[in-house]
Each structure stands twice: as C-alpha cells, then as structure tokens.
Amino acid sequence: MLRNTLITAALFTLALTSNGAGPAAASGRQDPRTIPSVAPPTDSISEPGEELREEFHQTYSLSPTGRVSLENINGGAQIKVWDRAAVQVDAVKKAYRRDRLAEARIEVNATEENIRIKTEYPDETQNFRSGEGRYDNPATVEYTLTVPRKAVLESIELVNGSIEIEGVEGNVKASSINGPVTARGLMGEAKLSTINGPLEGTFTQLDESKPIALTSVNGSVTLIIPSNANASVRASTVHGGISSDFGIQVRHGEYVGQSMEGQIGTGGPRIKLGNVNGSIRVNHAQDGLPVSPAASLQTEAQRVTVGDVQVDVDNLNQEAAQAVRVRVDSQRIAREAQRQVDQAMREAQREVEQAQREMVREQIRTKHINRTSKDTGIASGVGSGVGVGVGAGSRFTSQETKSFTVGASPRVTINTFDGKVTVRGWDKSEVSYTATKHANDEETLKQISIQSQQQGQTISINAVEEEEDGSVDFEVYVPRQSGLHVSSGDGALNLEGVSGEITLRSGDGPIQVSNGGGQLQVNTGDGRIQIIKFEGQVDARTGDGEIALDGNFNSLSARTGDGTISLTVPAGSSFTIETNAPDEINNEGFVVAEDIAPSRRVKRWRIGNGGKLFILNTGEGRILLRPRQ
C-alpha cells in the first residue's frame, strides 16, 4: 500500500516536471497592459513572433493582520512586507501568442480581512514544450505581493515555481511542488513544504505557542533559528543525513534513515522537520548570542526502521518515470498532485510507524520464545504475598517511588519504551512518581532501570532497558501548573487536572486528557484521542483513530486518517471550521453556513458569527458538531 501510494504521488509530480518548468499565466481584471518585448535567445529554427507580456498592478485594502492566499500553477511568487493596511499585487504574464496570453486570468476575491488570488486557465491541455513547440505554450505568470508586516499567509500554493518570503511576522503556510521555498525573517507559526527543491526557513525569534513544520521529498531542508533559542525539535529522514549546530544526538536507522529528537534550551515551540531524499540541517544564526545547550530526548524505539520501505523508496523514481507516458491537463494535475502527495505522506507515516511497531513486537516475541524453550516453563514471583506462576505467561514485577521538591510550574519529561503513563495534577509543590516494572523473567526485570534527575525546575524520568523486552507503567503526580512532555512506545496515556505546555505521544495507544488547559499537542499512531473539558490550544493527531474534543478552544487542529472527529463546544459559540471532508458537517443545533475557502481542496463552514479558525481533517471519517448543554 505504501509503495503504490507513493508511486501514484510521484507520477503526478514527474508529469509536471516532464511537461516543462515555466510558470503559469494570468490576465488582470484591472488595467492590464500588453507590452511586446524582445524574444529570448533560442535555438529554434524559426521565429513565429515575439514574446508578449501583460502586466497587472492593483492595490487592495486589508487589515494589518488579514489573511492572504495565492494559487498559481506555473510561476514563482515573491512576498515582501510594508507598514500599510493593504496588499499590492504585481504580476507579469508571458506568452508567444496573444490568444494564449488572454485565456489565462488573474482572479482576486478581496475583503477587509481576507484576500484570495489565483490564476485561472481554460479546461484544455496546458502542456509545455521546448524548441519550436514553445510558441504554443500557455501563458506563464510571476507574482510579487507586498503585504502588511503582520499579515497571515494562509495558503501560498504553487506547482511549478519558486517561493520567496521576506519579513512576514504573522503565521505562514506555503508550498511548491516543483521549486525551492525560501522564507526569512519569520516570527510566527510556519508550515513550509516542497516536493522537488530545497527548503530554507530562517526565524528571527520563536514563540512557544507557534509550532514550526518544514518538509521536503527531494531536496535539502535547512532551519536557522536564534543562537539562544528555546525549542523542542524532532527530525527524520528516509535517505539523507541530519546535522545540528546545537549538538543534539542523531540516531541512525537499522536499515535506512536518520532521526533526531531533542530539547534546545528550556524547550519551547514544537519544531518538526521531515525529508525523504535529502538532508536536514538545524543551524543557529550568526547573531553573536550565546548558544543554548541542548539534550537528546529520543528513545531507542524510535530507531527501528523497515527494510521494505527502503525497497519502495529506492525504486520509486525509476518505476514512476517508466509509468508516466501521457499528457495531462495542468490545472487537473495541480489539484490531483497535491491531493495524492498529502495522501502519500499520511499513508507513508502510518505504514512506517505500524511496521516499526510490528518489528519491535516480533523481536520481543522471538526473544521470549527462545528463553521459554530453555526453561522448565515454571517461574515463581514474590510480591506483597506469595504466589507461583506456571508457564511462559507469568510476569515479574517490581515498584519504585521517588519525589522531587519543585516550584509552582515545573517542566517534567516522562519516557517509557513500553507501558501506560498516568499523570495527575495536585496542589503540592512536588513531583512524585511510582514506576511499576514488568518482565517475563527476573533477569530481564533486573535490566530495566528508571533514570530520573532534577535540574532546577526541570525533572526528567526515563525508563531504560537495552533489549526492551519488558514494560514500565508510570503513575505521576505534578503541580496543576506544569509543562509536560510524555511519551510511550506502545502504551496508553492519561492526563488529568494539569494546565501548561503539554506534549503527549504514544506509538499505538489511546490518549485521554481531562480537566486541563494551556497548549496541548497529542499524537498517536492508531489510537483513539479523547479530550474532555480543556481550555486553550489543541493539536491532536492520530493515524486512524477517532478524535473526541470537548472544551473551550482558542486554537484547534485535529487530523485523523479515517476516524470520526466529534467537536463539543458551548451552545451559542461562534467560530469557523476548515475541513477536507467532502460531506457537510453533521450538526446538532448550531447555525452553519458555507464560507470562502483558501483553496479548492478544503471547505470552510461558518458557525454562528464565525471567527477563530478550527482545522478538522479526516480522510474517510465524519465531522460531528455538538453543543454542550
């Protein structure tokens, strides 16, 4: 499934690159000017005509924090800032035939809060050819946008063309299928991606409430952050190296790929970096500031990779290139390619994680069988009473408890290679844990250790076992205002009564959070996510499980491959939902109206009077909206 999905995505990508690398064109609705220019140097035999140009220049009012969207099939985009409450749109389109120049149009839909710009083409073949055939090519367009300094780049989407962003302080989301992406001087939340091309993101400051994601398939990824930054970083590649100026340890996969997970300084915004065929570099700026210390948070379970994945990726480009033989309409390619790429990434992530879990389980099972075959099949264990267990299914357990005196808002990291973790908030200025170790024999039990330490307000608690044959359950009590980073290789995670900056990750287990608040990120491979009575910001992701959300949310993002997403909020609430679900929202009592979406791939629904944006994405599931009575 992984192989077929990735190849399908690559087919569309290669179709784009094989059709040529020129940008697509636009015709302005306001005051366009057609200007003949000198034809570019060419090795063609004949010169049917000069290259034609048409320019578009228009300025639209936009609030200082308004939203900006751009869609373009062929052509680059340069985005810069000014201190005016307006967007200036400058575009130049080019073609060798006047009819091809005229058939492409720039469409602008603008309000005081939102401007959407896109290039429209007729529904016919838009292939690019070289040599003499280039005179039949469709028009191409290059955009230059000047936006308010604190504007939000909600969706900058290109197919063939580079993206350059300079100095935008609001949130940024930008992607190109074939072309480099460069963004400098960023200060907000950022999601940057490219399929074929290098990617570079430079940040002048980091905000712990603003996550960052940079991804590429074929091309290097470079992140540059201030030397004294505080952040939580996670990076992975399939074919490519990882390096860091901050000295975070890099793990090499058993078969392919590298990975890195660590904390820079005291931790801060979540930074996620991914690449398939290319390197990842995390550099500090040349700003003369002291470099923040860093620590690795990665567990051994994250090193496991799968040989089958390597075969698929190694043969991907060759098989895709052999299969691409048809000419496809460019506009249809743009929509379908992005959909396929998104699906490929979801499928790849789910299947790699599932394969990793299966490999670990098989290793554990094999070792247990081998050990059992050498024994008599009888084992005994002593606890608070005395009992005798017969057969390979017996388990040995032991417990240890430890406490740390802390202030009102400590930062606590808890890791177990396998096992359940329960964290509860209490009113003591103390972090206390009980670790219960489980194993099938005494020797394995002895090899499991709990490593815990305190550095000021930072507490780390880690379960370690070289072979990872057993498991460790944690029950932890922390002050109600605490920062948390909790992970388990394969167990359930439960959190109750804690508010702060919280990250919960499980390889395959369910996650439940109740009666808390702050900034919450939860991630599980396939498990169910349930969030009850939460106040604040939430980012919830699962491969295929159901997501149930109940609370008062400032910001909300929920993603699942196939599960249902249910959202329960106070009756009479007003907000906007953006979703990729093709069907309408299942609504139980709210006033819902369709709103303007930033692209054709998503829909937006205005709930009540609209307002803050909630993103709910599900591949095959439903969206349920319920009022809390």
XYZ file of C-alpha atoms in Angstrom:
629
model
C 0.000 0.000 0.000
C 2.846 2.378 0.885
C 4.590 1.642 -2.371
C 1.522 2.182 -4.559
C 0.516 5.372 -2.809
C 3.955 6.956 -3.032
C 4.328 5.956 -6.686
C 0.949 7.469 -7.521
C 2.002 10.767 -5.992
C 5.302 10.680 -7.846
C 3.546 10.046 -11.157
C 1.809 13.379 -10.976
C 4.938 15.128 -9.752
C 7.018 13.734 -12.616
C 4.267 14.562 -15.078
C 4.600 18.167 -14.020
C 8.378 18.239 -14.347
C 8.304 16.426 -17.706
C 5.907 18.988 -19.119
C 8.352 21.845 -18.543
C 9.293 24.240 -15.797
C 7.774 27.513 -16.823
C 5.351 29.453 -14.614
C 1.623 29.771 -15.477
C -0.023 32.991 -16.536
C -2.644 35.480 -15.545
C -4.731 38.174 -17.079
C -5.691 41.075 -14.902
C -9.177 42.372 -14.466
C -7.956 45.858 -13.543
C -5.982 47.949 -16.079
C -3.865 45.245 -17.792
C -1.239 46.426 -20.291
C 0.041 44.288 -23.155
C 3.693 45.047 -23.917
C 5.766 43.332 -26.656
C 9.359 42.615 -25.650
C 12.467 41.176 -27.262
C 12.210 37.404 -27.692
C 14.606 35.434 -25.502
C 17.618 33.676 -27.031
C 16.551 30.435 -28.700
C 17.959 27.629 -30.734
C 14.727 27.106 -32.686
C 14.732 27.115 -36.466
C 12.003 29.692 -36.893
C 10.779 32.757 -35.002
C 6.975 32.977 -35.430
C 6.721 36.001 -33.125
C 7.989 37.952 -30.177
C 7.211 37.079 -26.607
C 4.238 39.068 -25.331
C 3.889 40.417 -21.805
C 0.894 41.567 -19.848
C 1.209 43.340 -16.504
C -1.231 43.533 -13.624
C -0.917 46.138 -10.851
C -3.584 46.611 -8.208
C -3.787 47.503 -4.514
C -6.481 46.197 -2.124
C -7.282 47.265 1.449
C -6.514 44.619 4.067
C -6.403 44.780 7.858
C -2.873 44.686 9.408
C -3.447 41.058 10.460
C -5.567 39.992 7.485
C -5.258 36.671 5.613
C -3.601 36.263 2.193
C -3.951 33.273 -0.185
C -2.374 32.629 -3.591
C -2.810 29.762 -6.073
C -0.653 29.522 -9.189
C 0.135 26.572 -11.439
C 3.209 27.837 -13.284
C 5.301 30.670 -11.949
C 7.048 31.946 -8.898
C 5.931 34.200 -6.074
C 7.887 36.805 -4.153
C 6.266 38.121 -0.971
C 7.572 41.120 0.945
C 6.163 43.432 3.620
C 5.360 47.065 4.292
C 3.662 49.054 7.046
C 0.439 49.767 5.178
C -3.003 48.188 5.723
C -3.150 46.995 2.125
C -1.918 44.335 -0.301
C -0.225 45.345 -3.528
C -0.489 42.708 -6.264
C 2.021 42.960 -9.118
C 2.033 40.225 -11.748
C 3.653 39.708 -15.143
C 2.450 37.030 -17.538
C 4.176 35.969 -20.723
C 3.277 34.037 -23.862
C 4.222 33.945 -27.539
C 0.617 34.052 -28.784
C -1.934 36.687 -27.921
C -4.775 34.154 -27.546
C -2.740 32.156 -25.040
C -1.967 35.362 -23.182
C -5.643 36.236 -22.988
C -7.029 32.839 -21.987
C -5.324 32.880 -18.561
C -6.875 35.180 -15.977
C -5.972 36.581 -12.570
C -8.929 36.376 -10.202
C -8.937 38.364 -6.963
C -11.530 37.976 -4.219
C -10.843 40.619 -1.554
C -12.427 41.777 1.702
C -11.018 43.798 4.594
C -9.980 40.565 6.358
C -9.161 38.167 3.521
C -7.701 38.344 0.007
C -7.576 35.340 -2.294
C -5.600 35.469 -5.554
C -5.489 32.694 -8.124
C -4.621 32.048 -11.765
C -7.432 30.510 -13.815
C -6.896 28.538 -17.033
C -9.369 27.130 -19.569
C -10.187 23.438 -19.354
C -7.805 22.221 -22.031
C -4.308 20.836 -22.285
C -1.713 23.150 -20.775
C 1.478 21.253 -21.637
C 4.826 22.988 -22.064
C 7.183 22.125 -24.929
C 10.657 23.262 -25.928
C 12.105 24.301 -29.273
C 9.628 25.390 -31.952
C 6.783 23.959 -29.928
C 7.211 26.562 -27.214
C 5.209 29.078 -29.274
C 2.100 27.033 -28.450
C 2.827 27.008 -24.727
C 0.274 28.508 -22.331
C 0.977 31.832 -20.669
C 3.221 31.985 -17.597
C 2.963 34.291 -14.565
C 5.242 35.711 -11.902
C 3.697 37.302 -8.802
C 5.084 39.923 -6.431
C 2.910 40.574 -3.367
C 3.531 43.314 -0.822
C 1.534 42.597 2.328
C 1.130 44.089 5.824
C 4.038 43.140 8.067
C 1.831 41.164 10.477
C -0.408 39.610 7.806
C -1.150 35.875 7.821
C -0.039 33.948 4.716
C -2.865 31.462 4.982
C -2.115 29.443 1.855
C 0.578 30.104 -0.765
C 0.349 27.168 -3.200
C 2.464 26.818 -6.343
C 3.010 23.901 -8.708
C 5.989 24.961 -10.868
C 7.792 27.917 -9.358
C 9.883 29.205 -6.502
C 8.596 30.927 -3.365
C 10.493 33.711 -1.619
C 9.095 35.226 1.589
C 10.815 38.034 3.454
C 9.922 39.594 6.810
C 6.362 38.310 7.335
C 5.684 38.311 11.085
C 2.288 36.565 11.020
C 1.690 32.838 10.537
C 2.935 31.410 7.231
C 1.815 28.371 5.212
C 3.496 27.913 1.817
C 4.174 25.014 -0.553
C 5.596 24.357 -4.010
C 5.577 21.039 -5.860
C 8.469 21.860 -8.208
C 10.573 24.703 -6.917
C 12.634 25.960 -3.977
C 10.968 27.564 -0.959
C 12.847 30.245 0.986
C 11.407 32.193 3.927
C 13.410 34.639 6.040
C 12.702 36.896 8.979
C 9.814 34.761 10.273
C 8.338 35.191 13.757
C 5.066 33.204 13.788
C 3.732 29.718 13.194
C 5.119 28.271 9.956
C 4.341 25.302 7.728
C 6.614 25.160 4.682
C 6.903 22.296 2.195
C 8.235 21.374 -1.223
C 8.321 18.154 -3.235
C 11.210 18.837 -5.622
C 13.520 21.551 -4.402
C 15.463 22.836 -1.409
C 13.698 24.465 1.533
C 15.100 27.059 3.920
C 13.355 28.721 6.865
C 15.028 31.467 8.921
C 13.414 32.739 12.127
C 14.371 35.945 13.937
C 12.517 34.828 17.062
C 10.492 31.845 18.286
C 7.164 31.880 20.110
C 6.464 28.794 22.210
C 2.800 28.876 21.138
C 3.741 28.850 17.423
C 4.765 25.398 16.067
C 7.021 25.052 13.022
C 6.979 22.325 10.329
C 9.390 22.085 7.372
C 9.184 19.134 4.941
C 10.638 18.118 1.581
C 10.663 14.956 -0.550
C 13.574 15.624 -2.917
C 15.771 18.462 -1.646
C 17.604 19.679 1.417
C 15.844 21.212 4.442
C 17.597 23.961 6.407
C 16.282 25.580 9.584
C 18.026 28.642 11.043
C 16.981 29.881 14.489
C 18.483 32.346 17.017
C 21.538 31.048 18.880
C 19.835 31.478 22.267
C 16.563 29.855 21.148
C 14.389 27.575 23.296
C 12.629 24.836 21.312
C 11.630 21.171 21.062
C 12.935 19.641 17.826
C 12.040 16.412 16.048
C 13.553 15.461 12.679
C 13.599 12.350 10.471
C 14.782 11.285 7.019
C 14.432 8.168 4.881
C 17.514 8.778 2.704
C 19.588 11.653 3.997
C 21.708 12.886 6.871
C 20.788 15.107 9.817
C 23.074 17.654 11.459
C 22.646 20.231 14.224
C 24.747 23.164 15.406
C 23.254 22.614 18.875
C 24.805 19.148 19.297
C 21.618 17.069 19.543
C 22.343 13.357 19.126
C 21.398 11.842 15.747
C 20.186 8.239 15.573
C 20.877 6.012 12.548
C 18.112 3.647 11.466
C 18.842 -0.067 11.395
C 18.159 -0.157 7.651
C 17.505 3.353 6.349
C 17.160 6.894 7.534
C 18.178 9.007 10.478
C 16.221 10.667 13.271
C 16.774 13.282 15.926
C 14.661 14.448 18.852
C 15.800 16.884 21.476
C 15.244 19.956 23.569
C 17.105 23.198 22.935
C 17.483 25.427 25.988
C 14.447 25.114 28.235
C 12.204 23.868 25.431
C 9.680 25.938 23.561
C 7.803 25.768 20.268
C 7.429 22.351 18.628
C 9.635 22.102 15.536
C 9.053 19.168 13.172
C 11.399 18.544 10.238
C 10.965 15.776 7.664
C 12.656 14.654 4.452
C 12.615 11.608 2.184
C 15.547 12.050 -0.207
C 17.635 14.846 1.242
C 19.433 16.208 4.265
C 18.164 18.171 7.269
C 20.270 20.861 8.925
C 19.448 22.789 12.106
C 21.716 25.830 12.338
C 21.934 28.730 14.743
C 22.053 32.260 13.347
C 25.327 34.168 13.175
C 23.984 36.683 15.682
C 26.770 36.702 18.258
C 24.462 35.414 21.013
C 25.408 32.533 23.349
C 24.348 29.138 22.003
C 21.638 27.402 24.050
C 22.508 23.980 25.495
C 20.625 21.003 24.089
C 19.674 17.493 25.227
C 18.507 14.441 23.295
C 15.047 13.092 24.136
C 14.989 10.226 21.671
C 14.372 6.666 22.817
C 15.784 3.544 21.242
C 12.342 2.511 19.971
C 12.430 5.388 17.531
C 15.490 3.941 15.788
C 13.660 0.960 14.292
C 13.123 1.175 10.525
C 11.862 -1.299 7.959
C 13.666 -2.871 5.009
C 10.571 -2.971 2.793
C 10.320 0.786 2.974
C 13.837 1.098 1.629
C 12.977 -1.005 -1.404
C 9.953 1.141 -2.169
C 11.807 4.446 -1.929
C 14.859 3.227 -3.851
C 12.743 2.147 -6.813
C 10.190 4.943 -6.611
C 11.603 7.376 -9.164
C 12.573 4.679 -11.669
C 9.168 2.991 -11.645
C 7.300 6.277 -11.730
C 9.336 7.569 -14.663
C 8.638 4.426 -16.675
C 4.917 4.708 -15.995
C 4.498 8.377 -16.980
C 3.652 8.428 -20.674
C 0.577 10.604 -21.046
C -0.019 14.316 -21.299
C -2.338 15.667 -18.635
C -4.124 18.979 -18.208
C -2.013 21.240 -15.918
C -4.847 22.509 -13.779
C -6.085 18.999 -13.089
C -2.511 17.941 -12.292
C -2.166 20.702 -9.723
C -5.252 19.669 -7.791
C -4.727 15.924 -8.078
C -0.980 16.022 -7.419
C -1.392 17.871 -4.148
C -4.174 15.516 -3.048
C -2.042 12.484 -3.888
C 1.010 13.917 -2.136
C -0.981 14.645 1.023
C -2.405 11.129 0.951
C 1.019 9.624 0.282
C 2.517 11.364 3.275
C -0.316 10.159 5.524
C -0.088 6.586 4.262
C 3.698 6.553 4.469
C 3.695 7.812 8.042
C 1.039 5.338 9.165
C 2.622 2.327 7.494
C 6.172 3.086 8.587
C 5.019 3.551 12.195
C 2.950 0.363 12.045
C 5.863 -1.574 10.572
C 8.129 -0.239 13.287
C 5.747 -1.397 15.986
C 5.349 -4.827 14.404
C 9.117 -5.268 14.178
C 9.582 -4.400 17.851
C 6.786 -6.773 18.856
C 8.278 -9.592 16.750
C 11.708 -9.077 18.286
C 10.224 -9.219 21.777
C 8.107 -12.282 20.959
C 11.048 -14.163 19.456
C 13.278 -13.496 22.443
C 10.565 -14.623 24.865
C 10.031 -17.881 22.919
C 13.752 -18.602 22.864
C 14.073 -18.019 26.581
C 10.998 -20.096 27.383
C 12.235 -23.067 25.343
C 15.379 -23.222 27.502
C 13.485 -23.145 30.807
C 11.290 -25.663 32.547
C 8.248 -23.469 31.964
C 7.817 -22.805 35.688
C 8.524 -19.447 37.306
C 7.740 -18.005 40.722
C 7.377 -14.435 41.899
C 7.055 -12.878 45.362
C 5.073 -9.678 45.979
C 3.110 -8.488 48.992
C 2.006 -12.089 49.300
C 3.460 -15.242 47.796
C 2.353 -16.748 44.522
C 3.567 -19.237 41.970
C 3.104 -18.768 38.227
C 3.352 -21.636 35.756
C 4.209 -21.294 32.048
C 5.623 -18.585 29.820
C 2.748 -16.233 30.605
C 3.948 -15.474 34.166
C 5.215 -11.940 34.845
C 7.619 -10.496 37.369
C 7.036 -7.007 38.735
C 8.737 -4.502 40.980
C 7.995 -0.925 42.009
C 9.945 2.143 42.945
C 8.780 5.574 44.113
C 10.579 8.901 44.193
C 9.677 12.556 44.830
C 11.190 15.940 43.935
C 10.511 19.326 45.541
C 9.736 21.936 42.884
C 8.160 25.352 42.434
C 4.702 26.102 41.117
C 5.383 25.493 37.387
C 7.993 22.778 36.763
C 8.834 21.165 33.400
C 8.548 17.381 33.536
C 9.672 14.842 30.907
C 8.490 11.216 31.180
C 9.554 8.467 28.741
C 8.870 4.738 28.718
C 9.789 2.338 25.920
C 6.532 0.446 26.511
C 3.816 0.890 29.093
C 0.964 3.012 30.381
C 1.550 6.511 31.765
C -0.951 8.283 34.043
C -0.275 11.860 35.147
C -2.484 13.721 37.642
C -2.347 17.273 38.918
C -2.309 18.059 42.626
C -1.830 21.064 44.922
C 1.597 20.120 46.272
C 4.866 21.756 45.131
C 6.198 18.318 44.429
C 6.648 15.843 41.561
C 6.168 12.257 42.680
C 6.235 9.083 40.593
C 5.666 5.380 41.072
C 7.210 3.170 38.401
C 5.966 -0.400 38.025
C 8.340 -2.612 36.037
C 7.061 -5.747 34.276
C 9.041 -8.621 32.751
C 8.681 -12.304 31.973
C 11.808 -13.306 33.902
C 13.928 -11.990 36.743
C 16.972 -11.325 34.586
C 15.011 -9.039 32.284
C 13.440 -7.298 35.274
C 16.900 -6.529 36.685
C 17.952 -4.957 33.393
C 15.127 -2.383 33.500
C 16.208 0.844 35.179
C 14.491 4.132 35.987
C 16.736 7.125 35.386
C 15.484 10.334 36.993
C 17.137 13.654 37.695
C 16.349 17.236 38.657
C 17.937 20.424 37.348
C 16.190 23.361 38.985
C 12.581 23.313 37.784
C 13.243 20.610 35.173
C 12.529 16.960 36.042
C 13.282 14.025 33.708
C 12.055 10.471 34.344
C 13.077 7.765 31.856
C 12.538 4.005 31.740
C 15.527 2.285 30.126
C 16.072 -1.337 29.077
C 18.529 -2.301 26.352
C 16.506 -5.152 24.867
C 13.117 -3.536 25.552
C 11.645 -6.920 26.460
C 9.555 -5.757 29.399
C 7.492 -2.677 30.099
C 7.219 0.108 32.661
C 3.999 1.793 33.813
C 4.205 5.227 35.421
C 1.812 6.922 37.826
C 2.964 10.517 38.283
C 1.663 13.476 40.308
C 2.695 17.015 39.345
C 1.628 20.556 40.313
C -1.502 21.626 38.463
C 0.501 24.231 36.508
C 3.248 22.192 34.835
C 4.928 21.778 31.473
C 4.833 18.147 30.355
C 6.474 16.004 27.674
C 5.216 12.398 27.957
C 5.910 9.536 25.541
C 5.373 5.780 25.425
C 6.468 3.367 22.729
C 3.187 1.486 22.767
C 1.063 2.331 25.814
C -1.974 4.366 26.809
C -1.518 7.913 28.099
C -3.890 9.530 30.616
C -3.648 13.119 31.875
C -5.969 14.700 34.418
C -6.099 18.150 36.008
C -2.916 19.705 34.560
C -2.538 23.015 32.684
C 0.536 24.228 30.814
C 2.547 23.449 27.696
C 1.860 19.740 27.210
C 3.047 17.172 24.639
C 1.761 13.564 24.729
C 2.957 10.911 22.268
C 2.229 7.193 22.009
C 3.291 4.751 19.327
C -0.052 2.983 19.242
C -2.025 3.603 22.436
C -5.107 5.676 23.211
C -4.711 9.134 24.759
C -7.148 10.793 27.172
C -6.883 14.315 28.616
C -9.389 15.812 31.042
C -9.908 18.951 33.139
C -6.830 20.810 31.919
C -5.760 23.836 29.916
C -2.941 25.618 28.119
C -1.208 24.407 24.946
C -1.740 20.734 24.193
C -0.238 18.515 21.487
C -1.227 14.845 21.342
C -0.057 12.288 18.779
C -0.672 8.533 18.487
C -0.064 6.073 15.675
C -3.517 4.468 15.618
C -5.170 5.045 18.965
C -8.269 6.972 19.963
C -7.881 10.524 21.287
C -10.345 11.912 23.831
C -10.062 15.435 25.239
C -12.590 16.451 27.896
C -13.183 19.922 29.408
C -9.997 21.523 28.100
C -9.352 25.292 27.949
C -6.842 26.604 25.414
C -4.993 25.432 22.286
C -5.095 21.849 20.995
C -3.287 19.978 18.208
C -4.483 16.340 18.064
C -3.295 13.750 15.511
C -3.854 10.024 15.069
C -3.221 7.682 12.161
C -6.685 6.125 12.008
C -8.390 6.577 15.356
C -11.424 8.562 16.426
C -10.917 12.036 17.924
C -13.410 13.349 20.508
C -12.949 17.002 21.525
C -14.828 18.782 24.312
C -13.807 22.195 25.614
C -13.377 25.924 25.091
C -10.684 26.190 22.440
C -8.643 29.250 21.419
C -6.989 27.315 18.614
C -7.783 23.826 17.355
C -6.255 21.431 14.839
C -7.317 17.772 14.615
C -6.219 15.232 11.992
C -7.019 11.550 11.523
C -6.610 9.241 8.551
C -10.008 7.557 8.717
C -11.680 8.217 12.052
C -14.607 10.416 13.026
C -13.927 13.802 14.636
C -16.545 14.967 17.136
C -16.422 18.515 18.495
C -18.414 19.572 21.567
C -18.399 23.286 22.485
C -20.690 25.586 24.483
C -24.061 26.295 22.860
C -24.052 29.616 21.015
C -20.316 29.525 20.212
C -19.018 31.280 17.072
C -16.017 30.061 15.059
C -15.006 28.803 11.588
C -14.270 25.183 10.644
C -11.901 24.293 7.789
C -12.020 20.664 6.684
C -11.069 18.369 3.831
C -14.147 16.212 4.446
C -16.281 16.179 1.262
C -19.593 15.966 3.090
C -21.356 18.607 5.106
C -20.840 18.770 8.860
C -23.219 16.688 10.950
C -24.668 19.478 13.066
C -26.788 19.164 16.207
C -28.079 22.648 16.928
C -25.676 25.285 15.510
C -26.266 27.811 12.736
C -23.896 26.715 9.959
C -23.155 28.476 6.639
C -20.506 27.808 3.993
C -17.680 30.368 3.886
C -14.921 31.312 1.400
C -12.134 28.688 1.457
C -8.455 29.401 0.677
C -8.327 26.613 -1.960
C -10.488 24.067 -3.743
C -9.122 21.205 -1.674
C -10.844 22.322 1.512
C -14.181 23.693 2.655
C -14.923 26.287 5.283
C -18.045 26.474 7.429
C -19.017 29.497 9.485
C -20.513 28.521 12.837
C -22.665 31.284 14.312
C -20.923 34.570 13.500
C -17.645 32.856 12.530
C -14.295 33.894 13.962
C -11.327 31.822 15.158
C -10.354 29.061 12.721
C -10.550 25.374 13.714
C -8.933 22.857 11.305
C -10.536 19.384 11.314
C -9.166 16.946 8.708
C -10.234 13.330 8.227
C -9.605 11.109 5.217
C -12.713 8.940 5.309
C -14.464 9.871 8.558
C -17.213 12.323 9.503
C -17.243 15.644 11.325
C -19.773 15.838 14.184
C -20.621 19.175 15.839
C -22.446 19.141 19.182
C -23.444 21.834 21.714
C -22.625 21.369 25.385
C -25.809 21.926 27.359
